Amino acid sequence: MTYLIDRRLQGKNKSAINRERFLRRYKSQIKDAVGRAIKGRSITDIENGEKVSIPVKDVNEPNFGHAHGGVWETVNPGNKEYQKGDQFNRPRSGGGAGRGKAGNSDQTTEDDFIFELSREEFMNYFFEDLELPNMVKTQLTQTTEFKNQRAGYNISGTPSNIHVLRSLRGALGRRIAVGGNSRKQLTHAEHELARLLEEGAPLDDPHVVELKKLVHHLHTKLLAIPFIDPFDLRYSNRIKVPKPTTQAVMFCIMDVSGSMDESRKDTAKRFFILLYLFLKRAYDKIEVVFIRHHTAAAEVDENEFFHSRESGGTVVSSALHLLQKIISERYGSGEWNSYVAQASDGDNWDNDSVLCKQLLINTIMPAVQYYTYVEITDGPQQNLWEQYAEVGDHHPNFAMQKIVTPADIYPVFRELFKKQPK
């Protein structure tokens, strides 16, 4: 006889199914709680989890009760102050016996239900109602990665891969099939024995003795059938299948001229980080190209992009020329999904702003999936904004927004990447 002992360790996700069910059930409340949490956290914490609270009234289980319908006659205790038919004012707000916050009163209340969302869950809710525009051009790259995928069950494997339910189901079927005939004979013999005894047959009657031996033999035979046999064991089978991957390139263009102070660069950095996290959720592979410019543009690494102190005047077209060159040389094969995010205070030479508009309309926009321009300024809109406003008339995959304070980053980002009506 084989004994099946489940010695698998309880993993961290042992309650994953219940947790998913809970998140699915209270999705709207959790989404509201995440929205409130986003307002109070910094960009550096965007990838962390979050403790969110749900009002206790929203997580109470529904129950059945008697409705207060029909005609009721009740007898209420009276006092010296009120008589039948007296009218009195409604208690002030909060003075009732509800289940809200009791403050300093002696009422009993319940705290909100607080639980912690993991990083992945938080990011899912954060980006849930956003989408990447113009995804139809997404290309699948050459398959270079594999992923494990379920492929039914196997009759051999390691103990950690034993599928308990499938194994027990097979054991039950085997016991029914093997012992079915014996069980029928046992039932018939027991009924026959009971009938003879009721009719007064003596215990030493040869027929009764024979039936008792048969019943004992069949009981022993049924008990000899093993509860589980090595033949019953089934193991979860997993195979490696090619994993199609998509890839994208994200261009970060930042104006580092003298008018872009540290606070504006920091705002631009936060916007770029949000965009990078967003793209990571849509593409398995993503490359980031950093372009900084003043009067001249250069492709730099991330550290130099955000921390270099080199500065000067402003010629935005230098960055667009470099962007055009990089796309044609390295990302022009049609296998890349190109996204561009440009941040500037909008201060540019007048003649150069016109050139920037022409470059975008004629050359760059047809080659990219989406182009976003954010103007970081607390003053009036600059000449670059005025010229860029005409680009959207020719290419719907162009969008621009204005950021005044860091508090505008989230709203602007969500406005730029909100789901478009189908």
Short mmCIF file of C-alpha atoms in Angstrom, two decimals:
data_model
loop_
_atom_site.label_atom_id
_atom_site.label_comp_id
_atom_site.label_asym_id
_atom_site.label_seq_id
_atom_site.Cartn_x
_atom_site.Cartn_y
_atom_site.Cartn_z
CA MET A 1 0.00 0.00 0.00
CA THR A 2 1.28 3.46 -0.89
CA TYR A 3 0.83 6.35 1.49
CA LEU A 4 0.64 9.82 0.01
CA ILE A 5 2.04 12.48 2.31
CA ASP A 6 1.96 16.07 1.11
CA ARG A 7 5.20 17.59 2.34
CA ARG A 8 5.25 20.55 0.02
CA LEU A 9 6.19 23.79 1.71
CA GLN A 10 3.63 26.48 1.96
CA GLY A 11 4.80 29.20 -0.37
CA LYS A 12 4.33 32.89 -0.01
CA ASN A 13 1.45 32.82 -2.45
CA LYS A 14 -0.51 30.09 -0.71
CA SER A 15 -3.49 32.44 -0.45
CA ALA A 16 -3.03 33.94 -3.90
CA ILE A 17 -6.39 32.72 -5.16
CA ASN A 18 -8.27 34.19 -2.22
CA ARG A 19 -6.34 37.44 -2.59
CA GLU A 20 -7.16 37.69 -6.29
CA ARG A 21 -10.81 37.03 -5.48
CA PHE A 22 -10.77 39.79 -2.86
CA LEU A 23 -9.11 42.28 -5.23
CA ARG A 24 -11.60 41.44 -7.96
CA ARG A 25 -14.56 41.82 -5.64
CA TYR A 26 -13.55 45.21 -4.22
CA LYS A 27 -11.92 46.55 -7.37
CA SER A 28 -13.73 49.89 -7.41
CA GLN A 29 -13.00 50.61 -3.73
CA ILE A 30 -9.35 49.66 -4.12
CA LYS A 31 -9.02 51.78 -7.23
CA ASP A 32 -10.39 54.79 -5.36
CA ALA A 33 -7.98 54.11 -2.49
CA VAL A 34 -5.04 53.90 -4.93
CA GLY A 35 -6.10 57.20 -6.45
CA ARG A 36 -6.00 58.81 -3.01
CA ALA A 37 -2.64 57.21 -2.25
CA ILE A 38 -1.06 58.47 -5.47
CA LYS A 39 -1.68 62.05 -4.47
CA GLY A 40 0.45 61.68 -1.38
CA ARG A 41 3.50 59.84 -2.67
CA SER A 42 6.60 60.92 -4.48
CA ILE A 43 7.87 59.68 -7.80
CA THR A 44 10.66 57.73 -6.11
CA ASP A 45 8.07 55.60 -4.37
CA ILE A 46 6.08 54.83 -7.46
CA GLU A 47 7.40 51.27 -7.72
CA ASN A 48 6.72 50.36 -4.11
CA GLY A 49 3.59 48.83 -2.68
CA GLU A 50 1.08 50.80 -0.71
CA LYS A 51 -1.16 50.36 2.30
CA VAL A 52 -4.68 51.25 1.32
CA SER A 53 -7.80 51.36 3.41
CA ILE A 54 -11.36 50.51 2.52
CA PRO A 55 -14.32 51.76 4.55
CA VAL A 56 -15.54 48.94 6.73
CA LYS A 57 -19.08 49.35 5.45
CA ASP A 58 -17.87 48.33 1.98
CA VAL A 59 -16.35 45.03 3.09
CA ASN A 60 -19.16 43.83 5.31
CA GLU A 61 -20.76 40.64 4.13
CA PRO A 62 -24.33 40.98 2.89
CA ASN A 63 -26.95 39.33 5.06
CA PHE A 64 -30.66 38.74 5.05
CA GLY A 65 -32.92 40.50 7.50
CA HIS A 66 -36.52 41.36 8.10
CA ALA A 67 -37.64 44.48 6.33
CA HIS A 68 -39.57 47.03 8.33
CA GLY A 69 -42.58 46.93 6.09
CA GLY A 70 -46.30 46.72 6.70
CA VAL A 71 -48.20 48.12 9.65
CA TRP A 72 -46.44 47.80 13.00
CA GLU A 73 -47.68 48.53 16.46
CA THR A 74 -44.89 49.05 18.92
CA VAL A 75 -44.72 50.07 22.53
CA ASN A 76 -41.77 52.34 23.31
CA PRO A 77 -40.62 53.27 26.79
CA GLY A 78 -41.66 56.76 27.76
CA ASN A 79 -40.21 59.32 30.13
CA LYS A 80 -41.21 62.46 31.95
CA GLU A 81 -40.14 64.77 29.14
CA TYR A 82 -42.00 63.45 26.10
CA GLN A 83 -45.61 62.43 25.56
CA LYS A 84 -47.30 60.72 22.65
CA GLY A 85 -47.48 63.01 19.64
CA ASP A 86 -44.61 65.28 20.71
CA GLN A 87 -42.25 66.41 17.97
CA PHE A 88 -38.54 67.01 18.41
CA ASN A 89 -35.72 68.11 16.14
CA ARG A 90 -33.52 65.73 14.23
CA PRO A 91 -30.20 65.05 16.03
CA ARG A 92 -27.25 66.96 14.67
CA SER A 93 -24.99 65.32 12.12
CA GLY A 94 -22.79 62.75 13.85
CA GLY A 95 -25.06 62.57 16.85
CA GLY A 96 -26.82 59.42 15.74
CA ALA A 97 -25.94 55.86 16.55
CA GLY A 98 -24.28 55.10 13.22
CA ARG A 99 -21.04 53.27 12.70
CA GLY A 100 -18.93 56.24 11.68
CA LYS A 101 -16.10 57.84 13.58
CA ALA A 102 -17.11 58.31 17.19
CA GLY A 103 -14.51 60.95 18.00
CA ASN A 104 -14.31 61.38 21.74
CA SER A 105 -17.74 59.91 22.42
CA ASP A 106 -18.44 56.60 24.08
CA GLN A 107 -19.81 55.04 20.91
CA THR A 108 -18.25 51.90 19.48
CA THR A 109 -16.92 52.15 15.94
CA GLU A 110 -14.90 50.00 13.57
CA ASP A 111 -11.71 51.09 11.88
CA ASP A 112 -11.34 51.00 8.12
CA PHE A 113 -10.07 47.76 6.64
CA ILE A 114 -6.39 48.30 5.84
CA PHE A 115 -4.27 45.99 3.72
CA GLU A 116 -1.12 46.30 1.66
CA LEU A 117 -0.95 46.12 -2.09
CA SER A 118 2.17 44.63 -3.57
CA ARG A 119 4.25 46.61 -6.03
CA GLU A 120 2.82 44.71 -8.97
CA GLU A 121 -0.78 45.13 -7.80
CA PHE A 122 -0.27 48.84 -7.16
CA MET A 123 1.21 49.40 -10.61
CA ASN A 124 -1.64 47.46 -12.22
CA TYR A 125 -4.19 49.75 -10.65
CA PHE A 126 -2.10 52.83 -11.39
CA PHE A 127 -1.82 52.14 -15.12
CA GLU A 128 -5.13 50.35 -15.55
CA ASP A 129 -7.01 53.08 -17.38
CA LEU A 130 -4.03 54.16 -19.52
CA GLU A 131 -2.90 52.82 -22.86
CA LEU A 132 -0.20 53.32 -25.42
CA PRO A 133 -1.59 55.02 -28.49
CA ASN A 134 -0.97 53.70 -31.97
CA MET A 135 -0.06 50.16 -30.91
CA VAL A 136 -1.09 48.71 -34.26
CA LYS A 137 2.42 48.96 -35.63
CA THR A 138 3.88 46.75 -32.94
CA GLN A 139 6.23 44.22 -34.47
CA LEU A 140 7.22 40.88 -33.02
CA THR A 141 10.92 40.35 -32.88
CA GLN A 142 12.88 37.20 -33.40
CA THR A 143 12.08 34.64 -30.75
CA THR A 144 14.98 34.41 -28.33
CA GLU A 145 13.28 33.65 -25.04
CA PHE A 146 11.26 30.75 -23.70
CA LYS A 147 8.63 30.53 -21.03
CA ASN A 148 7.34 27.57 -19.02
CA GLN A 149 3.82 26.60 -19.90
CA ARG A 150 1.49 23.95 -18.50
CA ALA A 151 1.19 20.92 -20.74
CA GLY A 152 -1.19 18.52 -18.97
CA TYR A 153 0.02 15.75 -16.68
CA ASN A 154 2.78 13.19 -16.72
CA ILE A 155 3.12 9.78 -15.07
CA SER A 156 6.62 10.56 -13.82
CA GLY A 157 8.23 13.53 -12.20
CA THR A 158 9.56 14.93 -8.97
CA PRO A 159 7.56 14.84 -5.71
CA SER A 160 7.24 18.61 -5.71
CA ASN A 161 5.27 18.41 -8.97
CA ILE A 162 2.70 15.86 -7.80
CA HIS A 163 -0.79 17.03 -8.66
CA VAL A 164 -2.72 15.91 -5.60
CA LEU A 165 -6.22 16.37 -6.95
CA ARG A 166 -5.52 14.55 -10.20
CA SER A 167 -3.78 11.71 -8.34
CA LEU A 168 -6.60 11.21 -5.85
CA ARG A 169 -9.17 11.36 -8.61
CA GLY A 170 -7.34 8.59 -10.47
CA ALA A 171 -7.05 6.51 -7.28
CA LEU A 172 -10.78 6.83 -6.65
CA GLY A 173 -11.56 5.69 -10.19
CA ARG A 174 -9.24 2.71 -9.88
CA ARG A 175 -10.78 1.62 -6.57
CA ILE A 176 -14.26 1.84 -8.07
CA ALA A 177 -13.24 -0.13 -11.17
CA VAL A 178 -11.29 -2.84 -9.32
CA GLY A 179 -13.71 -3.36 -6.46
CA GLY A 180 -16.98 -2.84 -8.27
CA ASN A 181 -17.76 -6.54 -8.89
CA SER A 182 -16.71 -7.58 -5.40
CA ARG A 183 -18.83 -4.85 -3.88
CA LYS A 184 -21.90 -6.07 -5.75
CA GLN A 185 -21.28 -9.65 -4.59
CA LEU A 186 -20.81 -8.43 -1.03
CA THR A 187 -24.09 -6.53 -1.08
CA HIS A 188 -25.94 -9.54 -2.49
CA ALA A 189 -24.36 -11.92 0.05
CA GLU A 190 -25.17 -9.64 2.99
CA HIS A 191 -28.80 -9.33 1.91
CA GLU A 192 -29.08 -13.12 1.44
CA LEU A 193 -27.52 -13.75 4.86
CA ALA A 194 -29.86 -11.25 6.52
CA ARG A 195 -32.87 -12.88 4.84
CA LEU A 196 -31.92 -16.37 6.06
CA LEU A 197 -31.38 -15.17 9.62
CA GLU A 198 -34.74 -13.38 9.64
CA GLU A 199 -36.42 -16.61 8.49
CA GLY A 200 -34.97 -18.41 11.54
CA ALA A 201 -32.17 -20.36 9.93
CA PRO A 202 -29.71 -21.69 12.57
CA LEU A 203 -26.21 -20.29 12.70
CA ASP A 204 -24.67 -23.69 11.93
CA ASP A 205 -26.75 -24.03 8.78
CA PRO A 206 -24.31 -24.88 5.93
CA HIS A 207 -25.76 -22.12 3.71
CA VAL A 208 -25.39 -19.52 6.46
CA VAL A 209 -21.83 -20.61 7.19
CA GLU A 210 -20.99 -20.44 3.50
CA LEU A 211 -22.42 -16.92 3.21
CA LYS A 212 -20.47 -15.76 6.27
CA LYS A 213 -17.25 -17.05 4.73
CA LEU A 214 -18.09 -15.29 1.46
CA VAL A 215 -18.84 -11.98 3.22
CA HIS A 216 -15.57 -12.20 5.16
CA HIS A 217 -13.65 -13.02 2.00
CA LEU A 218 -15.15 -10.11 0.06
CA HIS A 219 -14.51 -7.65 2.91
CA THR A 220 -10.88 -8.75 3.02
CA LYS A 221 -10.59 -8.47 -0.74
CA LEU A 222 -11.98 -4.92 -0.78
CA LEU A 223 -9.74 -3.82 2.07
CA ALA A 224 -6.74 -5.15 0.17
CA ILE A 225 -7.28 -2.65 -2.62
CA PRO A 226 -4.70 0.09 -1.95
CA PHE A 227 -6.03 3.56 -1.30
CA ILE A 228 -3.47 4.94 -3.70
CA ASP A 229 -1.09 3.14 -6.00
CA PRO A 230 2.04 4.45 -7.74
CA PHE A 231 0.08 3.94 -10.93
CA ASP A 232 -2.35 6.66 -9.75
CA LEU A 233 0.24 9.37 -9.28
CA ARG A 234 0.15 12.22 -11.77
CA TYR A 235 2.69 14.99 -12.05
CA SER A 236 2.18 18.47 -13.42
CA ASN A 237 3.95 18.70 -16.74
CA ARG A 238 5.51 21.90 -17.98
CA ILE A 239 7.22 22.53 -21.26
CA LYS A 240 9.21 25.42 -22.63
CA VAL A 241 7.58 27.28 -25.47
CA PRO A 242 9.00 30.13 -27.50
CA LYS A 243 7.98 33.49 -26.15
CA PRO A 244 7.30 36.17 -28.77
CA THR A 245 8.64 39.44 -27.53
CA THR A 246 8.09 43.00 -28.51
CA GLN A 247 10.57 45.77 -28.29
CA ALA A 248 10.45 49.50 -28.13
CA VAL A 249 12.78 52.43 -27.93
CA MET A 250 12.06 55.46 -25.84
CA PHE A 251 13.75 58.76 -26.65
CA CYS A 252 14.07 61.25 -23.83
CA ILE A 253 14.85 64.73 -25.09
CA MET A 254 15.49 67.39 -22.49
CA ASP A 255 16.33 71.03 -22.85
CA VAL A 256 19.31 71.83 -20.60
CA SER A 257 19.75 75.44 -21.59
CA GLY A 258 20.37 78.10 -19.00
CA SER A 259 16.67 78.73 -18.48
CA MET A 260 16.08 75.13 -17.34
CA ASP A 261 16.92 75.26 -13.65
CA GLU A 262 17.29 72.24 -11.36
CA SER A 263 13.65 72.20 -10.32
CA ARG A 264 12.50 72.04 -13.94
CA LYS A 265 15.01 69.29 -14.72
CA ASP A 266 13.73 67.36 -11.73
CA THR A 267 10.15 67.71 -12.99
CA ALA A 268 11.24 66.46 -16.42
CA LYS A 269 13.03 63.51 -14.82
CA ARG A 270 9.91 62.47 -12.94
CA PHE A 271 7.90 62.56 -16.12
CA PHE A 272 10.49 60.43 -17.95
CA ILE A 273 10.51 57.87 -15.12
CA LEU A 274 6.74 57.53 -15.27
CA LEU A 275 6.88 57.04 -19.02
CA TYR A 276 9.60 54.42 -18.69
CA LEU A 277 7.61 52.43 -16.13
CA PHE A 278 4.56 52.64 -18.34
CA LEU A 279 6.39 51.36 -21.41
CA LYS A 280 7.93 48.51 -19.41
CA ARG A 281 4.46 47.14 -18.83
CA ALA A 282 3.71 47.02 -22.54
CA TYR A 283 7.02 45.84 -23.94
CA ASP A 284 9.36 43.09 -22.84
CA LYS A 285 12.39 44.83 -24.21
CA ILE A 286 12.83 48.53 -24.18
CA GLU A 287 15.83 50.68 -24.89
CA VAL A 288 16.15 54.21 -23.67
CA VAL A 289 18.05 56.88 -25.61
CA PHE A 290 18.88 60.09 -23.78
CA ILE A 291 19.36 63.28 -25.78
CA ARG A 292 20.21 66.54 -24.11
CA HIS A 293 20.58 69.78 -25.91
CA HIS A 294 21.23 73.48 -25.56
CA THR A 295 22.61 75.02 -28.71
CA ALA A 296 24.06 71.61 -29.60
CA ALA A 297 22.61 68.17 -29.00
CA ALA A 298 24.33 65.00 -27.84
CA GLU A 299 23.38 61.44 -27.01
CA VAL A 300 24.46 60.78 -23.42
CA ASP A 301 24.00 58.21 -20.69
CA GLU A 302 21.44 58.58 -17.93
CA ASN A 303 23.81 60.02 -15.37
CA GLU A 304 25.03 62.74 -17.68
CA PHE A 305 21.49 63.34 -18.90
CA PHE A 306 20.25 64.35 -15.48
CA HIS A 307 23.36 65.56 -13.71
CA SER A 308 25.65 67.21 -16.25
CA ARG A 309 26.12 70.91 -15.58
CA GLU A 310 26.88 71.82 -19.17
CA SER A 311 24.51 74.50 -20.40
CA GLY A 312 24.11 77.22 -22.99
CA GLY A 313 21.57 78.76 -25.33
CA THR A 314 18.63 76.98 -26.91
CA VAL A 315 18.40 75.44 -30.37
CA VAL A 316 15.77 72.71 -30.20
CA SER A 317 16.20 71.66 -33.82
CA SER A 318 19.66 70.31 -32.98
CA ALA A 319 18.01 67.63 -30.83
CA LEU A 320 15.44 66.82 -33.51
CA HIS A 321 18.16 66.45 -36.15
CA LEU A 322 20.01 64.05 -33.85
CA LEU A 323 16.78 62.16 -33.13
CA GLN A 324 16.12 61.79 -36.85
CA LYS A 325 19.66 60.52 -37.41
CA ILE A 326 19.48 57.93 -34.61
CA ILE A 327 16.12 56.60 -35.79
CA SER A 328 17.29 56.18 -39.37
CA GLU A 329 20.59 54.53 -38.40
CA ARG A 330 19.54 52.24 -35.54
CA TYR A 331 15.76 51.99 -35.24
CA GLY A 332 14.45 52.39 -38.74
CA SER A 333 14.02 48.71 -39.62
CA GLY A 334 10.30 48.65 -38.78
CA GLU A 335 10.81 46.25 -35.89
CA TRP A 336 10.98 48.99 -33.28
CA ASN A 337 8.17 50.91 -31.65
CA SER A 338 9.52 54.40 -31.13
CA TYR A 339 8.20 56.74 -28.46
CA VAL A 340 9.52 60.23 -27.91
CA ALA A 341 9.13 62.41 -24.85
CA GLN A 342 10.44 65.94 -25.03
CA ALA A 343 10.65 68.30 -22.07
CA SER A 344 11.52 71.96 -22.40
CA ASP A 345 10.62 75.34 -21.01
CA GLY A 346 9.62 76.31 -24.56
CA ASP A 347 12.11 79.13 -24.90
CA ASN A 348 13.66 78.81 -28.36
CA TRP A 349 14.86 80.94 -31.20
CA ASP A 350 11.90 82.08 -33.30
CA ASN A 351 13.26 80.86 -36.61
CA ASP A 352 14.33 77.57 -35.06
CA SER A 353 10.83 76.85 -33.74
CA VAL A 354 9.47 76.95 -37.29
CA LEU A 355 12.19 74.53 -38.38
CA CYS A 356 11.27 72.21 -35.51
CA LYS A 357 7.66 72.14 -36.65
CA GLN A 358 8.67 71.24 -40.20
CA LEU A 359 11.01 68.50 -39.00
CA LEU A 360 8.26 66.95 -36.92
CA ILE A 361 5.58 67.10 -39.59
CA ASN A 362 7.66 65.94 -42.53
CA THR A 363 10.22 63.54 -41.09
CA ILE A 364 9.92 62.47 -37.47
CA MET A 365 6.22 61.91 -36.85
CA PRO A 366 5.77 59.29 -39.62
CA ALA A 367 8.58 57.27 -38.04
CA VAL A 368 7.41 57.20 -34.42
CA GLN A 369 4.47 55.67 -32.58
CA TYR A 370 3.80 58.56 -30.25
CA TYR A 371 5.41 61.92 -29.55
CA THR A 372 4.71 63.81 -26.36
CA TYR A 373 5.88 67.28 -25.60
CA VAL A 374 5.64 68.76 -22.12
CA GLU A 375 6.40 72.41 -21.58
CA ILE A 376 7.61 73.07 -18.06
CA THR A 377 6.98 76.69 -17.29
CA ASP A 378 4.97 78.77 -14.88
CA GLY A 379 4.63 81.64 -17.32
CA PRO A 380 2.80 82.11 -20.61
CA GLN A 381 3.26 79.64 -23.43
CA GLN A 382 6.42 80.10 -25.45
CA ASN A 383 7.00 80.26 -29.20
CA LEU A 384 7.87 76.56 -29.40
CA TRP A 385 4.43 75.72 -28.03
CA GLU A 386 2.76 77.87 -30.67
CA GLN A 387 4.58 76.09 -33.49
CA TYR A 388 4.07 72.62 -32.03
CA ALA A 389 0.33 73.27 -31.77
CA GLU A 390 0.13 72.90 -35.56
CA VAL A 391 1.79 69.48 -35.55
CA GLY A 392 -1.25 67.84 -33.99
CA ASP A 393 -3.39 68.96 -36.92
CA HIS A 394 -1.29 66.81 -39.25
CA HIS A 395 -0.48 63.86 -36.97
CA PRO A 396 -2.91 62.56 -34.32
CA ASN A 397 -0.07 60.66 -32.62
CA PHE A 398 1.30 63.95 -31.33
CA ALA A 399 0.26 65.40 -27.97
CA MET A 400 1.50 68.14 -25.72
CA GLN A 401 0.70 69.41 -22.27
CA LYS A 402 1.94 72.10 -19.92
CA ILE A 403 3.42 71.40 -16.51
CA VAL A 404 3.55 74.23 -14.01
CA THR A 405 4.34 72.44 -10.76
CA PRO A 406 5.38 68.86 -9.87
CA ALA A 407 1.80 68.28 -8.78
CA ASP A 408 0.82 68.49 -12.46
CA ILE A 409 2.97 65.51 -13.47
CA TYR A 410 0.42 62.80 -12.72
CA PRO A 411 -2.57 64.60 -14.25
CA VAL A 412 -0.58 65.53 -17.35
CA PHE A 413 0.75 62.00 -17.76
CA ARG A 414 -2.70 60.50 -17.45
CA GLU A 415 -4.06 63.04 -19.92
CA LEU A 416 -1.39 62.20 -22.47
CA PHE A 417 -1.90 58.44 -22.20
CA LYS A 418 -5.58 58.12 -21.40
CA LYS A 419 -7.54 55.55 -23.34
CA GLN A 420 -8.86 56.89 -26.57
CA PRO A 421 -12.50 56.29 -27.52
CA LYS A 422 -12.81 53.40 -29.93
#
